[in-house]
């Protein structure tokens, strides 16, 4: 189980990413297709945005336990919870093979 403070930090980052997403996308578009002087200003503006507003700083965590490792994107949970739920029959279409 992850600490509550770590989960709170991730929620805070998610809010910040959502808040600055449009501004970041617009600046990146200017960097990609703009004139050299516009590009320079856009790069400086990108650097001035908060570090935690970059989506690359987000960390995938299990929705049930907050576990950061063994995360399965398709289900949004860790491998351990996936296995327990599949064994209990809560995930349809999953057969026990040799785990």
PDB file of C-alpha atoms in Angstrom:
ATOM      1  CA  UNK A   1       0.000   0.000   0.000  1.00  0.00           C
ATOM      2  CA  UNK A   2       1.403   3.373  -0.985  1.00  0.00           C
ATOM      3  CA  UNK A   3       1.627   6.199   1.510  1.00  0.00           C
ATOM      4  CA  UNK A   4      -1.245   8.640   1.414  1.00  0.00           C
ATOM      5  CA  UNK A   5       1.193  11.523   0.894  1.00  0.00           C
ATOM      6  CA  UNK A   6       2.582   9.884  -2.247  1.00  0.00           C
ATOM      7  CA  UNK A   7      -0.915   9.315  -3.633  1.00  0.00           C
ATOM      8  CA  UNK A   8      -1.765  12.951  -2.868  1.00  0.00           C
ATOM      9  CA  UNK A   9       1.354  14.109  -4.714  1.00  0.00           C
ATOM     10  CA  UNK A  10       0.288  12.121  -7.786  1.00  0.00           C
ATOM     11  CA  UNK A  11      -3.229  13.630  -7.664  1.00  0.00           C
ATOM     12  CA  UNK A  12      -1.686  17.110  -7.431  1.00  0.00           C
ATOM     13  CA  UNK A  13       0.503  16.405 -10.468  1.00  0.00           C
ATOM     14  CA  UNK A  14      -2.500  15.121 -12.428  1.00  0.00           C
ATOM     15  CA  UNK A  15      -4.394  18.364 -11.735  1.00  0.00           C
ATOM     16  CA  UNK A  16      -1.396  20.445 -12.788  1.00  0.00           C
ATOM     17  CA  UNK A  17      -0.934  18.466 -16.007  1.00  0.00           C
ATOM     18  CA  UNK A  18      -4.594  19.014 -16.882  1.00  0.00           C
ATOM     19  CA  UNK A  19      -4.370  22.727 -16.036  1.00  0.00           C
ATOM     20  CA  UNK A  20      -1.400  23.433 -18.320  1.00  0.00           C
ATOM     21  CA  UNK A  21      -2.133  20.917 -21.116  1.00  0.00           C
ATOM     22  CA  UNK A  22      -3.599  23.419 -23.598  1.00  0.00           C
ATOM     23  CA  UNK A  23      -0.903  26.028 -22.993  1.00  0.00           C
ATOM     24  CA  UNK A  24       1.856  23.406 -23.316  1.00  0.00           C
ATOM     25  CA  UNK A  25       0.351  22.043 -26.564  1.00  0.00           C
ATOM     26  CA  UNK A  26       0.095  25.534 -28.074  1.00  0.00           C
ATOM     27  CA  UNK A  27       3.710  26.360 -27.209  1.00  0.00           C
ATOM     28  CA  UNK A  28       4.940  23.047 -28.611  1.00  0.00           C
ATOM     29  CA  UNK A  29       3.068  23.713 -31.850  1.00  0.00           C
ATOM     30  CA  UNK A  30       4.816  27.094 -32.137  1.00  0.00           C
ATOM     31  CA  UNK A  31       8.172  25.393 -31.514  1.00  0.00           C
ATOM     32  CA  UNK A  32       7.411  22.839 -34.213  1.00  0.00           C
ATOM     33  CA  UNK A  33       6.141  25.176 -36.956  1.00  0.00           C
ATOM     34  CA  UNK A  34       6.977  28.787 -36.000  1.00  0.00           C
ATOM     35  CA  UNK A  35       9.505  31.339 -37.127  1.00  0.00           C
ATOM     36  CA  UNK A  36      12.938  31.277 -35.405  1.00  0.00           C
ATOM     37  CA  UNK A  37      12.259  34.261 -33.130  1.00  0.00           C
ATOM     38  CA  UNK A  38       8.809  32.914 -32.164  1.00  0.00           C
ATOM     39  CA  UNK A  39      10.365  29.529 -31.476  1.00  0.00           C
ATOM     40  CA  UNK A  40      12.906  31.068 -29.125  1.00  0.00           C
ATOM     41  CA  UNK A  41      10.177  32.836 -27.138  1.00  0.00           C
ATOM     42  CA  UNK A  42       8.053  29.685 -27.043  1.00  0.00           C
ATOM     43  CA  UNK A  43      10.954  27.596 -25.741  1.00  0.00           C
ATOM     44  CA  UNK A  44      11.600  30.101 -22.963  1.00  0.00           C
ATOM     45  CA  UNK A  45       7.887  30.099 -22.087  1.00  0.00           C
ATOM     46  CA  UNK A  46       7.905  26.283 -21.984  1.00  0.00           C
ATOM     47  CA  UNK A  47      10.866  26.332 -19.620  1.00  0.00           C
ATOM     48  CA  UNK A  48       9.038  28.719 -17.298  1.00  0.00           C
ATOM     49  CA  UNK A  49       6.060  26.376 -16.885  1.00  0.00           C
ATOM     50  CA  UNK A  50       6.080  24.338 -13.648  1.00  0.00           C
ATOM     51  CA  UNK A  51       8.052  21.099 -13.848  1.00  0.00           C
ATOM     52  CA  UNK A  52       5.142  19.040 -12.557  1.00  0.00           C
ATOM     53  CA  UNK A  53       2.930  20.288 -15.397  1.00  0.00           C
ATOM     54  CA  UNK A  54       4.807  17.984 -17.767  1.00  0.00           C
ATOM     55  CA  UNK A  55       2.860  14.725 -18.261  1.00  0.00           C
ATOM     56  CA  UNK A  56       6.115  12.748 -18.355  1.00  0.00           C
ATOM     57  CA  UNK A  57       6.411  13.247 -14.579  1.00  0.00           C
ATOM     58  CA  UNK A  58       3.181  11.332 -13.936  1.00  0.00           C
ATOM     59  CA  UNK A  59       3.614   7.843 -12.527  1.00  0.00           C
ATOM     60  CA  UNK A  60       1.186   5.002 -13.187  1.00  0.00           C
ATOM     61  CA  UNK A  61      -0.175   3.514  -9.965  1.00  0.00           C
ATOM     62  CA  UNK A  62      -2.629   0.748  -9.160  1.00  0.00           C
ATOM     63  CA  UNK A  63      -6.122   2.195  -8.662  1.00  0.00           C
ATOM     64  CA  UNK A  64      -6.776  -0.129  -5.719  1.00  0.00           C
ATOM     65  CA  UNK A  65      -3.533  -0.129  -3.742  1.00  0.00           C
ATOM     66  CA  UNK A  66      -1.399   2.651  -5.219  1.00  0.00           C
ATOM     67  CA  UNK A  67       1.394   0.184  -6.055  1.00  0.00           C
ATOM     68  CA  UNK A  68       3.760   1.730  -8.651  1.00  0.00           C
ATOM     69  CA  UNK A  69       5.378  -1.466  -9.924  1.00  0.00           C
ATOM     70  CA  UNK A  70       3.816  -4.201 -12.023  1.00  0.00           C
ATOM     71  CA  UNK A  71       1.162  -1.814 -13.393  1.00  0.00           C
ATOM     72  CA  UNK A  72      -1.061  -3.114 -16.198  1.00  0.00           C
ATOM     73  CA  UNK A  73      -2.295  -0.195 -18.315  1.00  0.00           C
ATOM     74  CA  UNK A  74      -5.172  -2.089 -19.896  1.00  0.00           C
ATOM     75  CA  UNK A  75      -6.790  -2.685 -16.510  1.00  0.00           C
ATOM     76  CA  UNK A  76      -5.351   0.178 -14.429  1.00  0.00           C
ATOM     77  CA  UNK A  77      -4.292  -2.167 -11.627  1.00  0.00           C
ATOM     78  CA  UNK A  78      -1.144  -3.960 -10.530  1.00  0.00           C
ATOM     79  CA  UNK A  79      -0.327  -7.503 -11.591  1.00  0.00           C
ATOM     80  CA  UNK A  80      -0.949  -8.795  -8.079  1.00  0.00           C
ATOM     81  CA  UNK A  81      -4.478  -7.368  -7.912  1.00  0.00           C
ATOM     82  CA  UNK A  82      -5.135  -8.579 -11.450  1.00  0.00           C
ATOM     83  CA  UNK A  83      -4.178 -12.095 -10.465  1.00  0.00           C
ATOM     84  CA  UNK A  84      -6.347 -12.047  -7.335  1.00  0.00           C
ATOM     85  CA  UNK A  85      -9.344 -10.674  -9.236  1.00  0.00           C
ATOM     86  CA  UNK A  86      -8.929 -13.158 -12.090  1.00  0.00           C
ATOM     87  CA  UNK A  87      -8.712 -16.042  -9.643  1.00  0.00           C
ATOM     88  CA  UNK A  88     -11.903 -14.834  -7.936  1.00  0.00           C
ATOM     89  CA  UNK A  89     -13.647 -14.643 -11.339  1.00  0.00           C
ATOM     90  CA  UNK A  90     -14.088 -10.860 -11.278  1.00  0.00           C
ATOM     91  CA  UNK A  91     -12.374 -10.344 -14.648  1.00  0.00           C
ATOM     92  CA  UNK A  92     -14.324 -12.085 -17.425  1.00  0.00           C
ATOM     93  CA  UNK A  93     -12.494 -14.007 -20.137  1.00  0.00           C
ATOM     94  CA  UNK A  94      -9.337 -14.699 -18.145  1.00  0.00           C
ATOM     95  CA  UNK A  95      -8.327 -18.321 -17.715  1.00  0.00           C
ATOM     96  CA  UNK A  96      -5.758 -19.543 -15.260  1.00  0.00           C
ATOM     97  CA  UNK A  97      -2.825 -20.868 -17.239  1.00  0.00           C
ATOM     98  CA  UNK A  98       0.316 -21.472 -15.241  1.00  0.00           C
ATOM     99  CA  UNK A  99       0.785 -18.666 -12.830  1.00  0.00           C
TER     100      UNK A  99
END
